[in-house]
């Protein structure tokens, strides 16, 4: 039988207690006001959530990936915006610096990020390049020992909050021998002249998550801000993408579980024609489907996490990550549709969390690799010559 | 500063709670239980005091008297950051009242003190199941030390402890010197949530289990038979009855007044 360790379950309880006491009471207001709650993000930091997988020398817990997925699931169960703030804070903020940074870069940036007192963003997506990350147009030129960055990024999470310390951006730094763009990653500290955080987006969901377009005009940073190897920027990024897929799958599991919990509760309380709506097969059977989705998505997600934690082959992890991401996120969208249906007219009202979940779920099928990309990866994993 | 925190394992208030049919004691075995939420404040206060006073110097020992599952209350306290645990466990303890509990706690605290002297004993203001609030006072009496109960703000300077007590009509600040038994309210602090690091660290922390024999307490001084009071009967509270619906037929206000007056609400 597959189950999480006692410690992981106790940690789940702790994060759930935190989420229900410190986040849930405010989620509706944050969503309505598009408010990014810096203080609560820092409280999540004090609970050690951002440092779960980081080494102890930077203040982390040296824990496993499974533990991080538990945290993302439980935070996401009450607030998807806070869930993705954690997911991106670790996967896109901390991990690239942790994996590819020099000792000096790690000492400079990691302690504050690991303690969750500051955040970092990762600028990959551009107006003209999302899934096709190789088409990056932002460029960086080395002039007199400094990188000069010009270009624009979009949809960058945690990039413009009051506690954002830096954004790691991918940029063309030249051309390789075969004519392909040479892509490198460079750390740009917040507040560097010419680095502008544009006003936040008007998004369908994730209203409390900090997401901005960024522009870079003649931005000078020290040569030492190159992260990892020159020309390996894209490869480096791709190497961390599989983790992100599983983390988003965990966020989707939290979303499905929320739909299930809310629907069960509501269908026992809400009466029509004198009986709770849970007595109606039309309602009850849909909720049964939610339970199947929650269970299946959770199994796939934690199986993928367990494969990573066990250090099994990259190939095996890639396939498991893509399958978990595809199934969990598409199920989350279906689950929010079912939950809003169970709630009937109230499901269309913003004071009921299912309405927010309905808006929040859609992006899960898009971020960290669209469903189409996942299907492509899975097909390739099966040996099919899909384009 | 070395601190002993007394904690209780109680039935989860959000789940079903009931009495045993046989002896009318609280059923602690067949229901989900947890560290009493009011005791989390005691653990947090102890951790704060030790952390503020050179950290490495002091230790927080968490002590519980209870059935096997009560180990979970110790575990949670260790996960929050307490250093070691003591579990007083013996079949003969079942059904003990506050007086017997305070005896067991006092003897266990003396045994802890024999290994390394303690400065403070901290308790929660009450348990969330029994809600008696008498154990801290009984404990201080048995230990022969001063007691200050219902502390809402605690500060420690050397061996002097300053405690703010909020009453219904006045607030007083009391000073006491260690050794001291202190109980703290739910206003005293914000208990921390166990972190993953704390949960993993707790696995390696020492927990001792002591029996009545280890404490030198005769079995006849504790348990149901030794209790000062006896519950003769218990019954679940009957489900709430449906309210009266006053249908407004033009005279709604008058009939509401009539109803409220009839119930002596107005």
XYZ file of C-alpha atoms in Angstrom:
653
model
C 0.000 0.000 0.000
C 1.201 3.475 -0.875
C 1.091 6.011 1.911
C 3.063 8.945 3.208
C 5.229 8.628 6.300
C 3.894 9.538 9.725
C 6.121 12.623 9.730
C 4.705 13.804 6.414
C 1.162 13.327 7.716
C 1.992 15.232 10.899
C 3.493 17.974 8.800
C 0.305 18.003 6.706
C -1.683 18.537 9.892
C 0.569 21.393 10.943
C 0.354 23.148 7.557
C -3.413 22.583 7.466
C -3.816 24.130 10.932
C -1.737 27.091 9.787
C -3.610 27.475 6.509
C -7.033 27.306 8.093
C -6.166 29.759 10.871
C -3.941 32.274 9.099
C -4.967 32.145 5.431
C -8.516 30.843 4.957
C -10.276 33.664 6.849
C -8.717 36.237 4.493
C -8.693 34.491 1.121
C -11.917 35.990 -0.143
C -10.815 39.543 0.662
C -7.335 39.111 -0.798
C -8.855 37.722 -3.972
C -11.405 40.520 -4.203
C -8.835 43.259 -3.546
C -6.016 41.661 -5.568
C -3.976 41.947 -2.390
C -0.646 40.154 -2.005
C -0.332 39.527 1.762
C 3.360 40.046 2.437
C 2.994 39.410 6.175
C 1.370 36.015 5.680
C 3.947 35.015 3.075
C 6.607 35.820 5.658
C 4.695 33.783 8.250
C 4.778 30.861 5.804
C 8.503 31.508 5.734
C 8.726 31.352 9.540
C 6.966 27.981 9.392
C 9.860 26.903 7.183
C 7.801 26.267 4.049
C 10.142 28.039 1.630
C 13.169 26.252 3.052
C 11.781 22.731 3.050
C 14.142 21.317 0.469
C 17.060 23.717 0.946
C 20.210 22.604 2.772
C 20.614 23.490 6.425
C 23.632 25.728 5.737
C 21.255 28.239 4.136
C 18.643 27.819 6.854
C 16.639 25.096 5.154
C 15.194 21.882 6.561
C 17.067 19.619 4.163
C 13.768 17.828 3.670
C 12.484 15.914 0.693
C 10.407 16.909 -2.307
C 7.420 14.965 -0.961
C 7.284 17.313 2.036
C 7.215 20.332 -0.265
C 4.337 18.803 -2.223
C 2.424 18.266 1.036
C 2.887 21.941 1.914
C 1.821 23.165 -1.536
C -1.228 20.885 -1.502
C -2.361 22.056 1.932
C -1.797 25.765 1.303
C -3.459 25.352 -2.106
C -6.431 23.652 -0.480
C -7.427 26.923 1.166
C -5.823 29.441 -1.193
C -4.473 28.666 -4.650
C -2.782 32.082 -4.891
C -0.744 31.415 -1.767
C -0.087 27.881 -3.003
C 1.457 29.135 -6.223
C 3.372 31.813 -4.319
C 5.047 29.000 -2.384
C 5.455 26.791 -5.454
C 7.092 29.553 -7.486
C 9.066 30.879 -4.528
C 10.802 27.536 -4.143
C 10.793 26.125 -7.670
C 11.531 29.294 -9.604
C 13.014 31.582 -6.959
C 15.246 29.406 -4.812
C 16.005 26.310 -6.896
C 17.811 27.906 -9.865
C 20.160 29.787 -7.506
C 20.583 26.727 -5.286
C 21.293 24.422 -8.217
C 23.434 26.606 -10.427
C 24.701 29.433 -8.222
C 28.264 29.971 -7.072
C 28.945 29.907 -3.333
C 28.981 33.687 -3.334
C 25.666 33.932 -5.175
C 24.122 31.440 -2.779
C 25.408 33.326 0.255
C 24.080 36.574 -1.185
C 20.568 35.517 -2.101
C 19.583 32.261 -0.450
C 19.337 32.936 3.304
C 16.552 35.529 2.889
C 14.760 33.446 0.253
C 14.982 30.219 2.246
C 13.612 31.925 5.367
C 10.755 33.280 3.263
C 11.464 36.862 4.244
C 12.220 37.732 0.606
C 11.091 36.294 -2.728
C 12.726 35.850 -6.107
C 11.133 35.457 -9.524
C 12.230 33.626 -12.624
C 11.833 35.518 -15.889
C 11.567 33.070 -18.772
C 8.290 33.736 -20.575
C 8.187 36.617 -23.041
C 5.450 38.133 -25.170
C 6.723 36.004 -28.048
C 7.925 32.895 -26.244
C 6.248 30.639 -23.761
C 6.402 26.920 -24.451
C 8.968 27.786 -27.162
C 11.498 29.114 -24.683
C 14.259 28.967 -27.290
C 12.712 31.960 -29.036
C 13.817 34.274 -26.207
C 14.455 37.814 -27.436
C 15.663 39.514 -24.291
C 19.379 39.991 -24.724
C 22.349 40.586 -22.503
C 25.666 41.922 -23.721
C 28.897 41.914 -21.751
C 30.313 45.460 -21.734
C 33.263 46.453 -19.546
C 32.679 43.705 -17.016
C 28.943 44.261 -16.779
C 25.957 42.571 -18.321
C 23.682 45.028 -20.071
C 20.193 43.590 -20.270
C 17.453 44.756 -22.651
C 14.086 43.195 -23.273
C 10.770 42.251 -21.706
C 9.318 39.346 -19.767
C 5.740 38.505 -18.944
C 3.642 36.549 -16.441
C 6.484 36.559 -13.908
C 5.344 35.317 -10.488
C 6.699 36.915 -7.276
C 8.586 39.457 -9.386
C 7.230 42.751 -8.118
C 6.209 42.351 -4.492
C 7.548 44.549 -1.703
C 9.785 41.665 -0.645
C 11.116 40.616 -4.050
C 14.899 40.700 -3.870
C 15.780 39.683 -7.418
C 14.592 38.144 -10.657
C 16.589 35.581 -12.587
C 16.088 36.194 -16.303
C 16.938 34.192 -19.373
C 18.571 36.226 -22.134
C 20.369 35.740 -25.435
C 24.051 36.258 -24.826
C 25.215 35.411 -28.326
C 24.961 32.760 -30.981
C 26.336 29.266 -30.922
C 28.385 27.788 -33.786
C 25.291 26.182 -35.341
C 23.452 29.494 -35.475
C 21.162 28.816 -32.511
C 20.627 31.457 -29.863
C 22.972 31.168 -26.915
C 20.791 31.552 -23.840
C 22.136 32.326 -20.383
C 20.544 33.218 -17.063
C 21.377 36.397 -15.209
C 20.331 37.584 -11.766
C 18.870 41.096 -11.791
C 18.384 42.630 -8.324
C 15.086 44.435 -7.725
C 15.514 48.185 -7.945
C 18.342 48.078 -10.489
C 17.981 51.209 -12.678
C 16.205 50.388 -15.943
C 14.506 47.293 -14.491
C 10.826 48.201 -14.357
C 8.103 46.152 -12.749
C 4.982 46.940 -14.764
C 1.547 47.108 -13.119
C 0.092 43.763 -12.090
C -2.100 41.864 -14.538
C -5.865 41.671 -14.456
C -6.016 37.889 -14.251
C -8.943 35.465 -14.376
C -7.761 33.848 -11.143
C -4.814 33.753 -8.726
C -5.730 37.334 -7.812
C -3.645 37.344 -4.647
C -0.534 36.097 -6.434
C 2.055 38.690 -7.429
C 2.432 38.534 -11.221
C 3.846 41.240 -13.449
C 5.257 42.060 -16.853
C 8.859 43.213 -16.545
C 10.855 45.496 -18.804
C 14.626 45.875 -18.976
C 16.123 48.971 -20.557
C 19.865 49.298 -20.467
C 20.006 47.437 -17.144
C 23.580 47.050 -15.866
C 24.462 44.222 -13.493
C 27.902 42.843 -12.533
C 29.401 40.110 -14.717
C 29.302 37.882 -11.622
C 25.510 37.831 -11.789
C 25.646 35.219 -14.544
C 23.917 32.205 -13.038
C 25.477 28.898 -13.995
C 27.232 28.353 -17.279
C 27.067 30.852 -20.104
C 24.981 29.414 -22.938
C 23.407 26.776 -20.706
C 20.536 28.954 -19.508
C 17.807 27.067 -21.289
C 19.146 23.622 -20.488
C 19.496 24.657 -16.862
C 15.948 25.866 -16.815
C 14.589 22.749 -18.466
C 16.356 20.633 -15.863
C 14.265 22.189 -13.102
C 10.991 22.082 -15.021
C 9.997 18.540 -14.047
C 9.979 19.500 -10.354
C 7.693 22.400 -11.160
C 5.256 20.114 -12.930
C 4.861 17.898 -9.879
C 4.556 20.946 -7.635
C 1.735 22.304 -9.804
C 0.142 18.855 -9.688
C 0.241 19.109 -5.873
C -1.448 22.506 -6.104
C -4.139 20.885 -8.274
C -4.603 18.111 -5.703
C -5.256 20.796 -3.086
C -7.823 22.359 -5.394
C -9.646 19.062 -5.961
C -9.595 18.247 -2.243
C -11.094 21.658 -1.487
C -13.857 21.010 -4.019
C -14.537 17.647 -2.383
C -14.518 18.952 1.210
C -16.705 21.938 0.393
C -19.153 19.870 -1.660
C -19.573 17.159 0.980
C -20.214 19.756 3.680
C -22.622 21.766 1.576
C -24.598 18.771 0.329
C -25.270 17.731 3.942
C -26.357 21.225 4.999
C -28.302 22.497 2.028
C -31.815 21.143 1.813
C -34.244 21.182 -1.085
C -37.713 19.665 -1.004
C -37.148 18.969 2.678
C -34.047 16.776 2.410
C -30.316 17.456 2.173
C -29.217 17.637 -1.468
C -26.698 14.891 -0.662
C -29.646 12.490 -0.826
C -30.050 13.199 -4.515
C -28.071 10.801 -6.672
C -27.502 13.588 -9.175
C -25.521 15.428 -6.502
C -24.052 12.519 -4.554
C -22.677 10.713 -7.588
C -20.882 13.842 -8.780
C -19.276 14.142 -5.367
C -18.198 10.497 -5.624
C -16.399 11.460 -8.816
C -14.629 14.256 -6.916
C -13.368 11.710 -4.387
C -12.030 9.501 -7.186
C -10.252 12.475 -8.759
C -8.734 13.596 -5.450
C -7.470 10.116 -4.681
C -6.108 9.440 -8.160
C -4.453 12.836 -8.555
C -2.863 12.510 -5.136
C -1.501 9.052 -5.877
C 0.015 10.156 -9.187
C 1.506 13.291 -7.652
C 3.093 11.611 -4.664
C 4.277 8.729 -6.794
C 6.157 11.225 -8.957
C 7.533 12.929 -5.843
C 8.588 9.568 -4.406
C 10.414 8.718 -7.645
C 12.392 11.929 -7.340
C 13.097 11.431 -3.639
C 14.265 7.865 -4.281
C 16.708 9.196 -6.870
C 15.364 7.005 -9.648
C 16.129 7.685 -13.319
C 15.416 11.092 -14.857
C 13.448 9.380 -17.613
C 11.146 7.703 -15.124
C 10.653 10.946 -13.207
C 9.944 12.958 -16.360
C 7.190 10.597 -17.430
C 5.664 10.411 -13.945
C 5.792 14.203 -13.610
C 4.064 14.798 -16.945
C 1.353 12.224 -16.185
C 0.741 13.666 -12.702
C 0.620 17.227 -14.009
C -1.720 16.430 -16.886
C -4.189 14.346 -14.914
C -4.246 16.451 -11.747
C -4.672 19.814 -13.436
C -7.328 18.698 -15.912
C -9.150 16.994 -13.025
C -8.929 20.200 -11.003
C -10.731 22.119 -13.746
C -13.405 19.411 -13.908
C -13.641 19.310 -10.119
C -14.301 23.048 -9.857
C -17.015 22.730 -12.497
C -18.658 19.948 -10.480
C -18.325 21.802 -7.170
C -19.896 24.986 -8.515
C -22.720 22.852 -9.913
C -23.268 21.231 -6.512
C -23.505 24.708 -4.996
C -26.023 25.757 -7.626
C -26.676 29.510 -7.727
C -24.454 30.069 -4.696
C -21.570 28.523 -6.615
C -21.721 31.555 -8.889
C -21.371 33.940 -5.948
C -17.961 35.161 -4.900
C -18.609 34.715 -1.178
C -18.488 30.957 -1.744
C -14.928 29.638 -2.180
C -15.932 27.298 -5.023
C -16.468 30.329 -7.269
C -12.889 31.431 -6.620
C -11.586 27.908 -7.172
C -13.422 27.805 -10.501
C -11.468 30.857 -11.668
C -8.212 29.736 -10.098
C -8.164 26.240 -11.594
C -7.919 27.087 -15.275
C -4.334 28.312 -15.196
C -3.197 24.994 -13.738
C -3.648 23.472 -17.199
C -1.410 26.183 -18.656
C 1.430 27.083 -16.276
C 4.644 25.018 -16.007
C 3.898 23.379 -19.344
C 0.443 23.271 -20.942
C -1.630 20.098 -21.119
C -0.589 19.858 -24.767
C 3.076 19.937 -23.803
C 2.455 17.219 -21.203
C 0.737 15.004 -23.776
C 3.646 15.541 -26.137
C 6.134 14.583 -23.435
C 4.152 11.508 -22.463
C 3.883 10.402 -26.104
C 7.627 10.872 -26.543
C 8.176 8.887 -23.370
C 6.246 6.076 -24.995
C 8.597 6.202 -27.959
C 6.171 7.845 -30.364
C 7.765 10.165 -32.928
C 5.330 12.970 -32.136
C 6.334 16.470 -33.234
C 16.392 28.452 32.890
C 14.951 24.934 33.056
C 11.227 24.651 32.626
C 8.804 21.770 33.042
C 5.572 22.121 31.072
C 2.591 20.007 32.079
C 0.405 19.077 29.136
C -2.736 17.051 28.673
C -3.928 14.826 25.873
C -7.621 15.573 25.311
C -10.334 14.448 22.892
C -10.465 16.611 19.767
C -13.222 19.142 20.388
C -14.116 19.128 16.699
C -14.877 15.392 16.769
C -17.368 13.276 18.707
C -16.719 13.344 22.447
C -18.367 11.005 24.912
C -18.137 9.328 28.290
C -17.427 5.662 28.865
C -20.627 3.804 29.683
C -18.914 1.655 32.288
C -17.370 4.264 34.626
C -18.510 7.647 33.215
C -14.961 8.835 32.601
C -14.064 10.733 29.448
C -13.484 8.301 26.593
C -9.879 8.985 25.564
C -9.242 5.784 23.680
C -11.945 5.450 21.074
C -11.793 9.060 19.857
C -9.316 11.316 18.077
C -7.193 13.178 20.568
C -4.614 15.905 20.593
C -2.494 18.168 22.756
C -4.957 20.406 24.611
C -4.987 23.688 22.730
C -4.734 25.629 25.988
C -1.512 23.752 26.781
C 0.033 24.899 23.503
C 0.260 28.344 25.115
C 2.197 26.853 28.018
C 4.641 25.123 25.655
C 5.061 28.300 23.602
C 5.651 30.430 26.699
C 8.333 28.023 27.923
C 10.048 28.004 24.536
C 9.997 31.798 24.377
C 11.502 32.144 27.840
C 14.276 29.642 27.138
C 15.019 31.145 23.723
C 15.240 34.627 25.235
C 17.651 33.548 27.962
C 20.758 32.457 26.093
C 18.877 29.550 24.486
C 21.428 26.843 24.945
C 21.413 27.174 28.720
C 17.886 26.096 29.451
C 15.802 23.078 28.639
C 12.085 22.569 28.299
C 10.820 19.233 29.593
C 7.266 18.371 28.683
C 5.365 16.156 31.092
C 2.074 14.356 30.687
C 0.010 11.872 32.676
C -2.236 9.826 30.445
C -2.913 6.700 28.427
C -0.637 5.445 25.680
C -2.085 7.819 23.070
C -1.063 10.739 25.288
C 2.418 10.276 23.827
C 1.023 12.294 20.897
C 0.727 15.339 23.167
C 4.404 14.999 24.093
C 5.325 14.458 20.467
C 3.569 17.624 19.347
C 5.296 19.607 22.118
C 8.683 18.218 21.064
C 7.870 19.124 17.454
C 7.186 22.689 18.587
C 10.659 22.728 20.132
C 10.601 21.264 23.655
C 13.775 19.325 24.423
C 12.618 16.140 26.134
C 9.499 14.406 27.307
C 8.248 12.435 30.288
C 5.151 10.266 30.052
C 3.620 8.942 33.267
C 1.829 5.822 32.116
C 0.213 3.149 34.229
C -3.065 1.259 33.932
C -3.868 2.118 37.559
C -4.025 5.837 36.665
C -7.272 5.496 34.705
C -10.023 7.624 36.200
C -7.724 9.794 38.328
C -9.211 13.128 39.383
C -7.409 16.466 39.604
C -6.032 15.717 43.061
C -4.465 12.431 41.977
C -3.237 13.983 38.729
C -1.520 16.752 40.675
C 0.104 14.136 42.910
C 1.478 12.261 39.911
C 2.682 15.454 38.259
C 4.331 16.615 41.478
C 6.164 13.341 41.984
C 7.274 13.311 38.350
C 8.491 16.913 38.612
C 10.473 16.022 41.729
C 12.060 13.159 39.811
C 12.880 15.485 36.890
C 14.333 17.923 39.430
C 16.538 15.228 40.942
C 18.362 15.003 37.602
C 18.569 18.735 36.885
C 16.970 21.488 38.936
C 13.985 23.251 37.416
C 13.119 26.917 37.783
C 9.585 27.072 36.444
C 6.632 24.767 35.985
C 4.204 26.100 33.393
C 0.651 24.809 32.839
C -2.184 25.833 30.584
C -5.012 27.784 32.232
C -7.349 24.749 32.059
C -7.819 21.598 30.076
C -10.188 21.798 27.146
C -12.027 18.675 28.311
C -12.331 18.865 32.106
C -11.968 22.679 32.372
C -11.265 22.447 36.109
C -8.333 24.911 36.290
C -7.278 23.516 39.668
C -4.255 21.359 38.848
C -1.712 24.229 38.807
C -2.738 25.351 42.296
C -2.720 21.802 43.672
C 0.637 21.203 42.054
C 2.217 24.290 43.622
C 0.914 23.201 47.018
C 2.353 19.725 46.622
C 5.702 21.091 45.457
C 5.750 23.694 48.218
C 6.459 26.580 45.852
C 4.711 29.815 44.920
C 1.974 29.832 42.322
C 0.738 32.504 39.965
C -2.189 31.480 37.785
C -3.838 32.873 34.654
C -0.817 34.847 33.476
C -1.447 36.818 30.285
C 1.976 38.364 29.877
C 5.144 36.944 31.312
C 8.626 38.420 31.482
C 11.638 36.927 33.168
C 14.633 38.820 34.569
C 17.154 36.650 36.358
C 15.158 34.588 38.843
C 12.328 37.113 39.011
C 9.192 36.531 36.955
C 6.746 39.331 36.275
C 3.225 38.196 35.426
C 0.316 40.287 34.202
C -3.075 38.926 35.246
C -6.169 40.249 33.506
C -9.266 40.124 35.684
C -12.800 41.087 34.778
C -12.530 44.498 36.414
C -8.805 45.109 36.851
C -5.391 44.103 35.632
C -2.626 43.348 38.102
C 1.048 42.673 37.693
C 2.529 40.150 40.098
C 6.188 39.467 40.693
C 7.417 36.131 41.929
C 10.784 34.473 42.293
C 11.619 31.017 41.025
C 10.972 28.197 41.696
C 7.415 28.881 40.684
C 4.318 27.209 39.248
C 2.721 29.371 36.598
C -0.388 28.935 34.479
C -0.863 30.957 31.315
C -3.961 32.028 29.405
C -4.739 31.927 25.723
C -3.848 35.633 25.616
C -0.227 35.052 26.582
C 1.249 34.307 23.155
C 0.679 32.844 19.681
C 1.698 29.180 19.759
C 3.946 28.210 16.855
C 3.049 25.544 14.329
C 5.485 22.622 14.141
C 7.795 23.013 11.157
C 9.060 20.097 9.063
C 12.449 20.589 10.693
C 10.829 20.453 14.129
C 8.892 17.313 13.231
C 12.013 15.534 12.037
C 14.059 16.732 15.026
C 11.402 15.496 17.467
C 11.995 11.912 16.340
C 15.419 11.998 17.970
C 14.423 13.673 21.228
C 14.369 11.555 24.397
C 11.041 10.556 25.942
C 11.003 8.647 29.218
C 8.052 6.591 30.371
C 7.556 6.324 34.110
C 5.190 3.993 35.974
C 3.675 4.466 39.431
C 6.481 2.316 40.797
C 9.075 4.623 39.204
C 7.452 7.541 41.028
C 6.948 5.664 44.268
C 3.229 6.419 44.265
C 1.007 3.617 45.659
C -1.746 2.547 43.255
C -4.448 3.118 45.857
C -3.711 6.864 45.898
C -4.713 7.301 42.248
C -7.304 6.077 39.804
C -11.070 6.028 39.859
C -11.356 4.454 43.320
C -9.238 7.193 44.912
C -11.135 10.049 43.312
C -12.664 12.583 45.716
C -15.843 12.726 43.699
C -17.742 10.112 41.775
C -19.915 10.486 38.678
C -23.070 8.430 39.212
C -24.624 8.863 35.816
C -23.935 10.504 32.487
C -25.973 10.969 29.351
C -25.394 12.652 26.038
C -27.063 16.022 25.745
C -30.320 15.538 23.830
C -30.257 16.966 20.324
C -31.458 20.535 20.093
C -35.162 20.729 19.332
C -36.496 22.614 16.370
C -37.356 26.211 17.231
C -40.775 27.779 17.133
C -41.609 29.469 13.855
C -43.806 32.522 14.153
C -45.555 33.051 10.834
C -46.330 36.678 10.167
C -49.989 37.139 9.406
C -50.005 40.847 9.901
C -49.533 40.464 13.665
C -45.914 39.184 13.541
C -44.429 41.886 15.763
C -47.038 41.494 18.471
C -46.646 37.721 18.500
C -42.847 37.986 18.684
C -43.157 40.261 21.712
C -45.626 37.832 23.225
C -43.199 34.939 22.658
C -40.173 36.764 24.057
C -42.126 37.996 27.070
C -43.384 34.460 27.652
C -39.777 33.251 27.797
C -38.921 36.187 30.107
C -36.394 37.561 27.589
C -38.063 40.950 27.758
